[in-house]
Amino acid sequence: MSADAPLEATTTTTTTTAVTKDDLVLAEATPEQRTLTWKLNGVSWAGPMTLEEYIGREQALSETALSANGGTRYYILHHKTDPNLIVSACEVLTKKALVVTPGSPVRTVSAYGLASVFTPPQFRGHGLASHMLRLVQADVDAHDAEFGALYSDIGRSFYRRLGWPDFPSPQLTMHLGDPSAPLPGTLSSPAVTLLTDADIPALCQRDCALVQSRLATAASSSPNKTHVAFLPDATQLTWHFARDSYVARVMRQGRAVPHRGARTADGDSWLLWDHDLRENKLKILRLVVGAKDGAAAVQALLRAALEEARDWGLPKVLVWAPGVATCAAATELWREGGGKLGLVFDEREDGSIPSLRWREGKDMGEVVWEANEYYAWC
């Protein structure tokens, strides 16, 4: 979500050489203006899809349960005499989250994700994106959202100056070696079941309860901190799956996505994935490890993800915020692989840096972002 991605200028009769903040108006985009913003940012963000395919994807996402009926608000900053002269734009997606503050129980709250921030190149360098975001923040603060999240693709400092403190971004990348070689994993590893769309609602309902329990436990062990987590509900996950399915159809000649992840035979551990065909990675949206499951169960799930990646010709599997069990399981797979699997543990600095902002910029003290995994990205 870059504020400075290069974009083509919109065609307009209004001069673009001397626009000031006093010339501009913040508004929620009409359907026509919304399509115009997609045409603008799609010049940079569409590839390797065509611009028309990219606009089709954004339209499809706007019709998902997460975005439809005002679930996503599309903001534009435009010239007051020319509504089609858009100098900056962004999206705000409504989400559900859990919060526990010192001395209080876990609460379900309204939250949001800030996404798709951009300014056309001829308007950059004048603070217009920052001006728009301050106006958007004030408007969002007037609603009932308690806090928001964004994932910066332009480093940590730009959004930090606007009141968005950034968070750690640890990740694990598993690199497949020879695609024809057997994948690591012992024959005695637990069997897994591949998940379909029909499995998702019940699984997400169970997961939301687990996250609530996790927050309550974490708050008890560190009562002086604020803990937050976005709910991994079906509304959020199916937004990802809609995106995944659309891109697969476009980039893989109509190929369907039959499997959304895998779970162990006892059903206590599972993971959900997303095929990122633009970055050539299988991204793990969510990984749940049951209280009674050990390294062997996590190894089996990771092995299923590697199998899925290989089937789609994706050379990498990406896991955000890997836990101790995940790191240990991946390391054991690496040992068993005998050089056929590469592992990289690092911190994201070149993209998707997570940040949170509380309503009206409130200081909540030390905040712990639980389950900061890819499912919460937008």
Coordinates of C-alpha atoms in Angstrom, one line a residue:
M1 CA 0.0 0.0 0.0
S2 CA 2.3 2.7 -1.3
A3 CA 1.6 6.4 -1.0
D4 CA 4.1 7.1 -3.8
A5 CA 3.7 4.4 -6.5
P6 CA 4.2 5.9 -10.0
L7 CA 0.9 6.5 -11.7
E8 CA -0.4 8.0 -14.9
A9 CA -2.2 11.3 -14.8
T10 CA -5.9 11.5 -15.3
T11 CA -7.3 13.3 -18.3
T12 CA -8.9 16.6 -17.3
T13 CA -9.4 20.1 -18.4
T14 CA -8.3 21.6 -15.1
T15 CA -4.7 22.7 -14.8
T16 CA -2.5 20.4 -12.8
T17 CA 0.5 22.7 -12.3
A18 CA -0.7 24.9 -9.3
V19 CA -3.0 22.8 -7.1
T20 CA -3.0 23.8 -3.4
K21 CA -4.7 22.3 -0.4
D22 CA -7.3 25.1 -0.5
D23 CA -8.3 23.9 -4.0
L24 CA -9.1 20.3 -2.8
V25 CA -12.1 18.5 -1.3
L26 CA -12.2 15.1 0.4
A27 CA -15.1 12.9 -0.6
E28 CA -16.2 9.3 -0.8
A29 CA -15.9 8.3 -4.4
T30 CA -18.8 7.7 -6.7
P31 CA -18.8 4.4 -8.6
E32 CA -17.3 6.3 -11.6
Q33 CA -14.6 8.0 -9.5
R34 CA -13.8 4.7 -7.9
T35 CA -13.2 3.1 -11.3
L36 CA -11.1 6.1 -12.2
T37 CA -8.9 5.5 -9.1
W38 CA -8.4 1.9 -10.1
K39 CA -7.3 3.0 -13.6
L40 CA -4.8 5.4 -12.0
N41 CA -3.2 3.0 -9.5
G42 CA -3.6 0.0 -11.9
V43 CA -0.9 1.5 -14.1
S44 CA 1.5 0.6 -11.4
W45 CA -0.2 -2.2 -9.5
A46 CA -1.9 -4.3 -12.2
G47 CA 1.0 -6.2 -13.7
P48 CA 1.3 -8.9 -14.8
M49 CA -2.5 -8.7 -15.2
T50 CA -3.8 -6.2 -17.8
L51 CA -5.4 -3.0 -16.6
E52 CA -8.8 -4.3 -17.5
E53 CA -8.2 -7.6 -15.5
Y54 CA -7.0 -5.6 -12.5
I55 CA -10.1 -3.4 -12.5
G56 CA -12.1 -6.5 -12.7
R57 CA -10.4 -7.9 -9.6
E58 CA -11.0 -4.7 -7.7
Q59 CA -14.7 -4.7 -8.7
A60 CA -15.0 -8.3 -7.6
L61 CA -13.4 -7.5 -4.2
S62 CA -15.8 -4.6 -3.8
E63 CA -18.7 -7.0 -4.0
T64 CA -17.4 -9.4 -1.3
A65 CA -19.1 -9.5 2.1
L66 CA -16.2 -7.6 3.6
S67 CA -16.5 -4.6 1.2
A68 CA -20.1 -4.5 0.0
N69 CA -22.8 -2.2 1.4
G70 CA -20.3 0.3 2.7
G71 CA -17.9 -2.2 4.2
T72 CA -15.2 -0.5 2.3
R73 CA -15.2 3.3 1.9
Y74 CA -13.3 4.7 -1.1
Y75 CA -11.9 8.1 -0.3
I76 CA -10.6 10.6 -2.9
L77 CA -9.0 14.0 -2.6
H78 CA -10.1 15.9 -5.8
H79 CA -10.1 19.4 -7.2
K80 CA -13.2 21.3 -6.0
T81 CA -14.1 22.4 -9.5
D82 CA -13.2 19.1 -11.2
P83 CA -14.3 15.9 -9.5
N84 CA -12.3 13.8 -11.9
L85 CA -9.0 15.6 -11.0
I86 CA -8.0 13.1 -8.3
V87 CA -4.8 14.1 -6.5
S88 CA -4.8 11.3 -3.9
A89 CA -6.9 8.4 -2.8
C90 CA -7.2 5.5 -0.4
E91 CA -9.5 2.8 0.9
V92 CA -10.8 2.0 4.4
L93 CA -12.1 -1.5 5.0
T94 CA -14.3 -2.2 8.0
K95 CA -13.0 -5.1 10.2
K96 CA -13.8 -6.8 13.5
A97 CA -11.2 -7.1 16.2
L98 CA -10.6 -8.0 19.8
V99 CA -9.1 -5.6 22.4
V100 CA -8.2 -6.1 26.0
T101 CA -6.9 -3.1 28.0
P102 CA -5.4 -3.2 31.5
G103 CA -8.1 -4.0 34.0
S104 CA -10.8 -4.8 31.4
P105 CA -12.1 -8.0 29.9
V106 CA -11.7 -8.9 26.2
R107 CA -14.0 -6.8 24.0
T108 CA -15.1 -7.2 20.4
V109 CA -14.7 -3.8 18.6
S110 CA -15.1 -2.3 15.2
A111 CA -11.7 -1.6 13.5
Y112 CA -10.5 -0.9 10.0
G113 CA -7.7 -1.4 7.5
L114 CA -6.2 1.5 5.6
A115 CA -5.2 0.4 2.1
S116 CA -4.4 1.4 -1.5
V117 CA -2.9 4.9 -0.7
F118 CA -1.6 6.6 -3.8
T119 CA -0.8 10.0 -5.3
P120 CA -0.3 10.5 -9.0
P121 CA 3.3 11.6 -9.8
Q122 CA 2.5 15.1 -10.9
F123 CA 1.1 15.9 -7.5
R124 CA 3.8 14.5 -5.3
G125 CA 6.2 16.4 -3.2
H126 CA 3.6 18.8 -1.8
G127 CA 2.3 16.9 1.2
L128 CA -1.1 16.1 -0.5
A129 CA -1.1 12.4 0.5
S130 CA -0.4 13.4 4.1
H131 CA -3.1 16.1 3.9
M132 CA -5.6 13.5 2.6
L133 CA -4.7 11.0 5.3
R134 CA -5.2 13.5 8.1
L135 CA -8.6 14.3 6.7
V136 CA -9.5 10.6 6.3
Q137 CA -8.3 9.8 9.9
A138 CA -10.5 12.6 11.2
D139 CA -13.5 11.2 9.3
V140 CA -12.8 7.6 10.4
D141 CA -12.4 8.8 14.0
A142 CA -15.9 10.2 13.9
H143 CA -17.2 6.7 13.3
D144 CA -17.1 3.9 15.8
A145 CA -13.9 2.2 14.8
E146 CA -11.6 1.9 17.8
F147 CA -8.3 1.5 15.9
G148 CA -7.0 0.8 12.4
A149 CA -4.1 -1.0 10.7
L150 CA -2.1 -0.5 7.6
Y151 CA 0.8 -2.3 5.9
S152 CA 3.3 0.1 4.5
D153 CA 5.2 -0.5 1.3
I154 CA 7.2 2.7 1.7
G155 CA 9.1 2.1 4.9
R156 CA 8.4 3.0 8.5
S157 CA 8.9 6.8 8.7
F158 CA 6.1 8.2 6.4
Y159 CA 3.2 6.7 8.3
R160 CA 4.9 7.0 11.7
R161 CA 4.9 10.8 11.2
L162 CA 1.1 10.6 10.7
G163 CA 0.6 8.7 14.0
W164 CA 0.9 5.1 12.9
P165 CA 3.5 3.4 15.1
D166 CA 5.0 0.4 13.3
F167 CA 5.4 -3.1 14.7
P168 CA 7.9 -5.9 14.3
S169 CA 7.5 -7.9 11.1
P170 CA 9.2 -11.3 11.5
Q171 CA 8.6 -13.9 8.8
L172 CA 9.8 -17.3 7.6
T173 CA 10.3 -18.1 3.9
M174 CA 10.7 -21.7 2.8
H175 CA 12.4 -22.1 -0.5
L176 CA 11.7 -25.2 -2.6
G177 CA 14.7 -26.7 -4.2
D178 CA 14.5 -29.2 -7.1
P179 CA 10.8 -29.3 -7.9
S180 CA 11.1 -33.0 -9.0
A181 CA 12.7 -34.1 -5.7
P182 CA 10.5 -35.6 -2.9
L183 CA 9.6 -33.2 -0.3
P184 CA 11.0 -33.6 3.2
G185 CA 8.9 -35.2 5.9
T186 CA 8.8 -38.5 7.6
L187 CA 6.5 -41.2 6.5
S188 CA 5.2 -41.4 10.0
S189 CA 4.0 -37.7 10.0
P190 CA 0.3 -37.3 10.8
A191 CA -2.0 -37.3 7.8
V192 CA -3.7 -34.1 6.8
T193 CA -7.0 -33.2 5.1
L194 CA -7.1 -30.6 2.5
L195 CA -9.7 -27.8 3.1
T196 CA -12.4 -26.6 0.7
D197 CA -14.6 -23.5 0.8
A198 CA -17.3 -25.4 2.5
D199 CA -15.0 -26.0 5.5
I200 CA -14.2 -22.3 6.1
P201 CA -17.2 -20.9 8.0
A202 CA -17.1 -23.5 10.8
L203 CA -13.3 -23.4 11.0
C204 CA -13.3 -19.6 11.3
Q205 CA -16.0 -19.6 14.0
R206 CA -13.8 -22.0 16.0
D207 CA -10.7 -19.9 15.3
C208 CA -12.4 -16.7 16.6
A209 CA -13.1 -18.4 19.9
L210 CA -9.5 -19.5 20.1
V211 CA -8.2 -16.0 19.5
Q212 CA -10.4 -14.6 22.2
S213 CA -9.1 -17.2 24.6
R214 CA -5.5 -16.4 23.6
L215 CA -6.0 -12.7 24.3
A216 CA -7.5 -13.4 27.7
T217 CA -4.5 -15.6 28.6
A218 CA -2.0 -13.1 27.2
A219 CA -3.7 -10.3 29.2
S220 CA -3.4 -12.3 32.4
S221 CA 0.3 -12.8 31.9
S222 CA 1.0 -9.2 31.0
P223 CA -1.8 -7.2 32.6
N224 CA -0.2 -3.8 32.1
K225 CA -0.2 -4.0 28.3
T226 CA -2.9 -3.6 25.7
H227 CA -3.5 -6.6 23.5
V228 CA -5.2 -6.6 20.1
A229 CA -6.0 -9.1 17.4
F230 CA -8.1 -8.9 14.2
L231 CA -10.7 -11.6 14.1
P232 CA -10.0 -14.4 11.6
D233 CA -13.6 -14.6 10.7
A234 CA -15.1 -16.0 7.4
T235 CA -15.9 -12.5 6.1
Q236 CA -12.2 -11.6 6.3
L237 CA -10.9 -14.9 4.9
T238 CA -13.3 -15.1 2.0
W239 CA -12.1 -11.7 0.8
H240 CA -8.7 -13.3 0.4
F241 CA -10.1 -16.3 -1.3
A242 CA -12.1 -14.2 -3.7
R243 CA -8.9 -12.4 -4.6
D244 CA -7.0 -15.6 -5.0
S245 CA -9.6 -17.3 -7.2
Y246 CA -9.9 -14.2 -9.5
V247 CA -6.2 -14.0 -10.1
A248 CA -5.9 -17.7 -10.6
R249 CA -8.6 -17.6 -13.3
V250 CA -6.9 -14.7 -15.1
M251 CA -3.2 -15.8 -14.8
R252 CA -3.6 -19.6 -15.0
Q253 CA -6.1 -19.8 -17.9
G254 CA -9.2 -20.4 -15.8
R255 CA -7.7 -22.7 -13.2
A256 CA -9.8 -23.1 -10.1
V257 CA -8.6 -23.1 -6.5
P258 CA -10.1 -26.2 -4.9
H259 CA -8.1 -26.2 -1.7
R260 CA -7.8 -23.4 0.8
G261 CA -5.5 -25.0 3.3
A262 CA -5.0 -28.2 5.3
R263 CA -5.7 -29.5 8.8
T264 CA -4.6 -32.5 10.9
A265 CA -6.7 -35.6 11.2
D266 CA -7.7 -34.6 14.8
G267 CA -8.8 -31.2 13.5
D268 CA -7.0 -29.3 16.2
S269 CA -4.3 -27.8 14.0
W270 CA -4.7 -26.2 10.6
L271 CA -3.4 -23.6 8.1
L272 CA -5.0 -21.5 5.4
W273 CA -3.2 -20.3 2.3
D274 CA -3.3 -17.8 -0.5
H275 CA -1.6 -18.3 -3.9
D276 CA 0.2 -15.1 -4.7
L277 CA 0.8 -15.6 -8.4
R278 CA 2.2 -12.1 -8.8
E279 CA 5.0 -12.6 -6.2
N280 CA 5.3 -16.3 -6.9
K281 CA 4.7 -17.3 -3.3
L282 CA 2.2 -19.4 -1.4
K283 CA 1.4 -17.2 1.6
I284 CA 0.1 -18.7 4.8
L285 CA -2.9 -16.7 5.9
R286 CA -3.4 -18.3 9.2
L287 CA -1.7 -21.2 11.1
V288 CA -3.3 -22.6 14.2
V289 CA -1.5 -25.1 16.4
G290 CA -3.7 -27.2 18.8
A291 CA -2.7 -27.3 22.5
K292 CA -2.1 -31.1 22.3
D293 CA -0.3 -31.1 18.9
G294 CA 3.4 -31.1 18.6
A295 CA 6.1 -30.5 16.0
A296 CA 5.0 -33.5 13.9
A297 CA 1.6 -32.0 13.3
V298 CA 3.0 -28.7 12.3
Q299 CA 5.5 -30.4 10.0
A300 CA 2.7 -32.2 8.3
L301 CA 0.8 -28.9 7.7
L302 CA 3.9 -27.2 6.4
R303 CA 4.6 -30.2 4.1
A304 CA 1.1 -29.9 2.7
A305 CA 1.8 -26.2 2.0
L306 CA 5.0 -27.1 0.2
E307 CA 3.1 -29.7 -1.8
E308 CA 0.5 -27.1 -2.8
A309 CA 3.2 -24.6 -3.7
R310 CA 5.0 -27.1 -5.9
D311 CA 1.7 -28.1 -7.6
W312 CA 1.2 -24.4 -8.5
G313 CA 4.8 -23.8 -9.6
L314 CA 5.4 -21.5 -6.7
P315 CA 9.0 -21.6 -5.4
K316 CA 8.4 -20.2 -1.9
V317 CA 6.1 -20.6 1.1
L318 CA 5.8 -17.5 3.3
V319 CA 4.7 -17.5 7.0
W320 CA 4.2 -14.2 8.9
A321 CA 4.9 -14.1 12.6
P322 CA 6.0 -17.8 12.9
G323 CA 5.6 -19.2 16.4
V324 CA 8.1 -21.4 18.2
A325 CA 6.4 -24.6 17.0
T326 CA 6.4 -23.4 13.4
C327 CA 10.1 -22.4 13.5
A328 CA 11.0 -25.8 15.0
A329 CA 8.9 -27.8 12.5
A330 CA 10.4 -25.9 9.6
T331 CA 13.9 -26.4 10.8
E332 CA 13.3 -30.1 11.2
L333 CA 11.9 -30.3 7.6
W334 CA 15.1 -28.5 6.5
R335 CA 17.2 -31.1 8.3
E336 CA 15.3 -33.9 6.7
G337 CA 15.5 -32.3 3.3
G338 CA 19.2 -32.6 3.0
G339 CA 19.6 -29.3 1.1
K340 CA 16.4 -29.6 -0.9
L341 CA 14.7 -27.0 1.2
G342 CA 16.0 -23.5 2.1
L343 CA 14.9 -21.5 5.1
V344 CA 15.2 -17.7 5.7
F345 CA 14.1 -16.1 9.0
D346 CA 14.1 -12.3 8.7
E347 CA 12.3 -9.1 9.2
R348 CA 10.2 -7.4 6.5
E349 CA 11.6 -4.0 5.7
D350 CA 10.8 -3.6 2.0
G351 CA 7.0 -4.0 2.2
S352 CA 3.9 -4.9 4.3
I353 CA 5.3 -3.3 7.5
P354 CA 2.4 -3.4 10.0
S355 CA 1.2 -0.3 11.8
L356 CA -1.6 0.5 14.2
R357 CA -3.3 3.8 15.0
W358 CA -5.9 4.3 17.8
R359 CA -8.9 6.6 17.5
E360 CA -7.8 10.3 17.7
G361 CA -4.2 9.1 18.0
K362 CA -4.7 8.0 21.6
D363 CA -1.6 6.6 23.3
M364 CA -2.4 3.1 24.6
G365 CA 1.0 2.5 26.1
E366 CA 2.7 -0.7 25.2
V367 CA 0.5 -2.6 22.6
V368 CA 0.9 -6.3 21.8
W369 CA -0.5 -7.3 18.4
E370 CA -1.5 -10.9 18.7
A371 CA -1.9 -13.2 15.7
N372 CA -0.3 -10.6 13.4
E373 CA -0.6 -13.0 10.4
Y374 CA -1.3 -12.5 6.8
Y375 CA -5.1 -13.0 7.1
A376 CA -5.3 -9.4 8.6
W377 CA -3.6 -7.8 5.6
C378 CA -5.7 -5.8 3.1

